[in-house]
JSON list of C-alpha atoms in Angstrom, two decimals:
[
{"chain": "E", "resi": 1, "resn": "UNK", "atom": "CA", "xyz": [38.49, -27.60, 48.87]},
{"chain": "E", "resi": 2, "resn": "UNK", "atom": "CA", "xyz": [39.64, -29.85, 51.86]},
{"chain": "E", "resi": 3, "resn": "UNK", "atom": "CA", "xyz": [41.69, -28.50, 54.51]},
{"chain": "E", "resi": 4, "resn": "UNK", "atom": "CA", "xyz": [42.49, -26.10, 57.02]},
{"chain": "E", "resi": 5, "resn": "UNK", "atom": "CA", "xyz": [41.64, -22.97, 53.74]},
{"chain": "E", "resi": 6, "resn": "UNK", "atom": "CA", "xyz": [38.49, -21.42, 54.32]},
{"chain": "E", "resi": 7, "resn": "UNK", "atom": "CA", "xyz": [38.14, -20.80, 50.78]},
{"chain": "E", "resi": 8, "resn": "UNK", "atom": "CA", "xyz": [35.77, -23.22, 48.56]},
{"chain": "E", "resi": 9, "resn": "UNK", "atom": "CA", "xyz": [35.70, -21.95, 45.27]},
{"chain": "E", "resi": 10, "resn": "UNK", "atom": "CA", "xyz": [37.64, -20.67, 42.36]},
{"chain": "E", "resi": 11, "resn": "UNK", "atom": "CA", "xyz": [37.09, -18.97, 39.47]},
{"chain": "E", "resi": 12, "resn": "UNK", "atom": "CA", "xyz": [39.58, -17.58, 36.74]},
{"chain": "E", "resi": 13, "resn": "UNK", "atom": "CA", "xyz": [38.56, -14.19, 34.66]},
{"chain": "E", "resi": 14, "resn": "UNK", "atom": "CA", "xyz": [40.38, -12.18, 32.39]},
{"chain": "E", "resi": 15, "resn": "UNK", "atom": "CA", "xyz": [39.57, -8.02, 32.41]},
{"chain": "E", "resi": 16, "resn": "UNK", "atom": "CA", "xyz": [40.80, -6.72, 29.56]},
{"chain": "E", "resi": 17, "resn": "UNK", "atom": "CA", "xyz": [42.42, -3.34, 31.44]},
{"chain": "E", "resi": 18, "resn": "UNK", "atom": "CA", "xyz": [44.48, -6.21, 33.69]},
{"chain": "E", "resi": 19, "resn": "UNK", "atom": "CA", "xyz": [47.76, -5.80, 31.09]},
{"chain": "E", "resi": 20, "resn": "UNK", "atom": "CA", "xyz": [51.52, -4.44, 31.63]},
{"chain": "E", "resi": 21, "resn": "UNK", "atom": "CA", "xyz": [54.39, -4.81, 30.04]},
{"chain": "E", "resi": 22, "resn": "UNK", "atom": "CA", "xyz": [57.23, -7.34, 30.23]},
{"chain": "E", "resi": 23, "resn": "UNK", "atom": "CA", "xyz": [60.36, -6.75, 30.54]},
{"chain": "E", "resi": 24, "resn": "UNK", "atom": "CA", "xyz": [61.18, -7.55, 26.67]},
{"chain": "E", "resi": 25, "resn": "UNK", "atom": "CA", "xyz": [58.75, -4.91, 25.57]},
{"chain": "E", "resi": 26, "resn": "UNK", "atom": "CA", "xyz": [55.89, -7.26, 25.36]},
{"chain": "E", "resi": 27, "resn": "UNK", "atom": "CA", "xyz": [52.56, -6.61, 26.00]},
{"chain": "E", "resi": 28, "resn": "UNK", "atom": "CA", "xyz": [50.88, -8.84, 28.53]},
{"chain": "E", "resi": 29, "resn": "UNK", "atom": "CA", "xyz": [47.25, -9.82, 28.89]},
{"chain": "E", "resi": 30, "resn": "UNK", "atom": "CA", "xyz": [46.43, -10.90, 32.98]},
{"chain": "E", "resi": 31, "resn": "UNK", "atom": "CA", "xyz": [44.27, -13.92, 33.51]},
{"chain": "E", "resi": 32, "resn": "UNK", "atom": "CA", "xyz": [42.69, -13.09, 37.18]},
{"chain": "E", "resi": 33, "resn": "UNK", "atom": "CA", "xyz": [42.42, -16.30, 39.42]},
{"chain": "E", "resi": 34, "resn": "UNK", "atom": "CA", "xyz": [40.60, -15.79, 42.71]},
{"chain": "E", "resi": 35, "resn": "UNK", "atom": "CA", "xyz": [39.23, -18.13, 45.67]},
{"chain": "E", "resi": 36, "resn": "UNK", "atom": "CA", "xyz": [36.24, -17.12, 47.76]},
{"chain": "E", "resi": 37, "resn": "UNK", "atom": "CA", "xyz": [34.46, -18.74, 50.48]},
{"chain": "E", "resi": 38, "resn": "UNK", "atom": "CA", "xyz": [30.73, -19.39, 50.17]},
{"chain": "E", "resi": 39, "resn": "UNK", "atom": "CA", "xyz": [29.62, -17.22, 53.13]},
{"chain": "E", "resi": 40, "resn": "UNK", "atom": "CA", "xyz": [32.18, -14.35, 52.10]},
{"chain": "E", "resi": 41, "resn": "UNK", "atom": "CA", "xyz": [33.99, -14.39, 55.60]},
{"chain": "E", "resi": 42, "resn": "UNK", "atom": "CA", "xyz": [37.00, -13.90, 54.07]},
{"chain": "E", "resi": 43, "resn": "UNK", "atom": "CA", "xyz": [39.20, -11.69, 51.91]},
{"chain": "E", "resi": 44, "resn": "UNK", "atom": "CA", "xyz": [39.29, -13.28, 48.75]},
{"chain": "E", "resi": 45, "resn": "UNK", "atom": "CA", "xyz": [42.31, -14.65, 47.82]},
{"chain": "E", "resi": 46, "resn": "UNK", "atom": "CA", "xyz": [42.87, -12.73, 43.86]},
{"chain": "E", "resi": 47, "resn": "UNK", "atom": "CA", "xyz": [46.26, -13.18, 41.62]},
{"chain": "E", "resi": 48, "resn": "UNK", "atom": "CA", "xyz": [47.36, -12.53, 38.30]},
{"chain": "E", "resi": 49, "resn": "UNK", "atom": "CA", "xyz": [49.08, -14.35, 36.53]},
{"chain": "E", "resi": 50, "resn": "UNK", "atom": "CA", "xyz": [50.66, -14.26, 32.59]},
{"chain": "E", "resi": 51, "resn": "UNK", "atom": "CA", "xyz": [49.26, -16.84, 29.86]},
{"chain": "E", "resi": 52, "resn": "UNK", "atom": "CA", "xyz": [52.46, -19.03, 30.29]},
{"chain": "E", "resi": 53, "resn": "UNK", "atom": "CA", "xyz": [51.87, -19.05, 34.25]},
{"chain": "E", "resi": 54, "resn": "UNK", "atom": "CA", "xyz": [48.04, -20.24, 33.74]},
{"chain": "E", "resi": 55, "resn": "UNK", "atom": "CA", "xyz": [49.01, -22.66, 31.47]},
{"chain": "E", "resi": 56, "resn": "UNK", "atom": "CA", "xyz": [51.31, -24.40, 34.21]},
{"chain": "E", "resi": 57, "resn": "UNK", "atom": "CA", "xyz": [48.75, -23.84, 36.46]},
{"chain": "E", "resi": 58, "resn": "UNK", "atom": "CA", "xyz": [45.99, -25.55, 34.64]},
{"chain": "E", "resi": 59, "resn": "UNK", "atom": "CA", "xyz": [48.33, -28.47, 33.09]},
{"chain": "E", "resi": 60, "resn": "UNK", "atom": "CA", "xyz": [49.59, -29.50, 36.72]},
{"chain": "E", "resi": 61, "resn": "UNK", "atom": "CA", "xyz": [46.02, -29.17, 37.47]},
{"chain": "E", "resi": 62, "resn": "UNK", "atom": "CA", "xyz": [44.91, -31.58, 34.96]},
{"chain": "E", "resi": 63, "resn": "UNK", "atom": "CA", "xyz": [48.14, -33.87, 35.57]},
{"chain": "E", "resi": 64, "resn": "UNK", "atom": "CA", "xyz": [47.06, -33.82, 39.67]},
{"chain": "E", "resi": 65, "resn": "UNK", "atom": "CA", "xyz": [42.87, -34.44, 38.63]},
{"chain": "E", "resi": 66, "resn": "UNK", "atom": "CA", "xyz": [43.99, -37.64, 36.03]},
{"chain": "E", "resi": 67, "resn": "UNK", "atom": "CA", "xyz": [46.35, -38.97, 39.13]},
{"chain": "E", "resi": 68, "resn": "UNK", "atom": "CA", "xyz": [43.52, -38.47, 41.45]},
{"chain": "E", "resi": 69, "resn": "UNK", "atom": "CA", "xyz": [41.30, -40.74, 39.07]},
{"chain": "E", "resi": 70, "resn": "UNK", "atom": "CA", "xyz": [44.21, -43.08, 38.81]},
{"chain": "E", "resi": 71, "resn": "UNK", "atom": "CA", "xyz": [43.79, -43.51, 42.35]},
{"chain": "E", "resi": 72, "resn": "UNK", "atom": "CA", "xyz": [40.12, -43.40, 43.07]},
{"chain": "E", "resi": 73, "resn": "UNK", "atom": "CA", "xyz": [39.60, -46.38, 40.17]},
{"chain": "E", "resi": 74, "resn": "UNK", "atom": "CA", "xyz": [42.48, -48.11, 41.94]},
{"chain": "E", "resi": 75, "resn": "UNK", "atom": "CA", "xyz": [41.05, -48.22, 45.20]},
{"chain": "E", "resi": 76, "resn": "UNK", "atom": "CA", "xyz": [37.70, -48.93, 43.72]},
{"chain": "E", "resi": 77, "resn": "UNK", "atom": "CA", "xyz": [38.98, -52.32, 42.24]},
{"chain": "E", "resi": 78, "resn": "UNK", "atom": "CA", "xyz": [40.93, -53.22, 45.88]},
{"chain": "E", "resi": 79, "resn": "UNK", "atom": "CA", "xyz": [37.13, -53.39, 47.64]}
]
């Protein structure tokens, strides 16, 4: 990862005890996302996402990855 943030790796996982009841009374299993740095100098950034939020994030990342691939190919073709 680049930029001013010190985090360089990200992982997502499910812990069975990370559940909560939604406002409509439906049980929700969370997906935990954690970002860390290589040298463990900074506290990990951790958040719990609902399945829908995780799906939206994953879709957004796929869209951005496709766009980045197109830009890369375009720049290579311009050479």
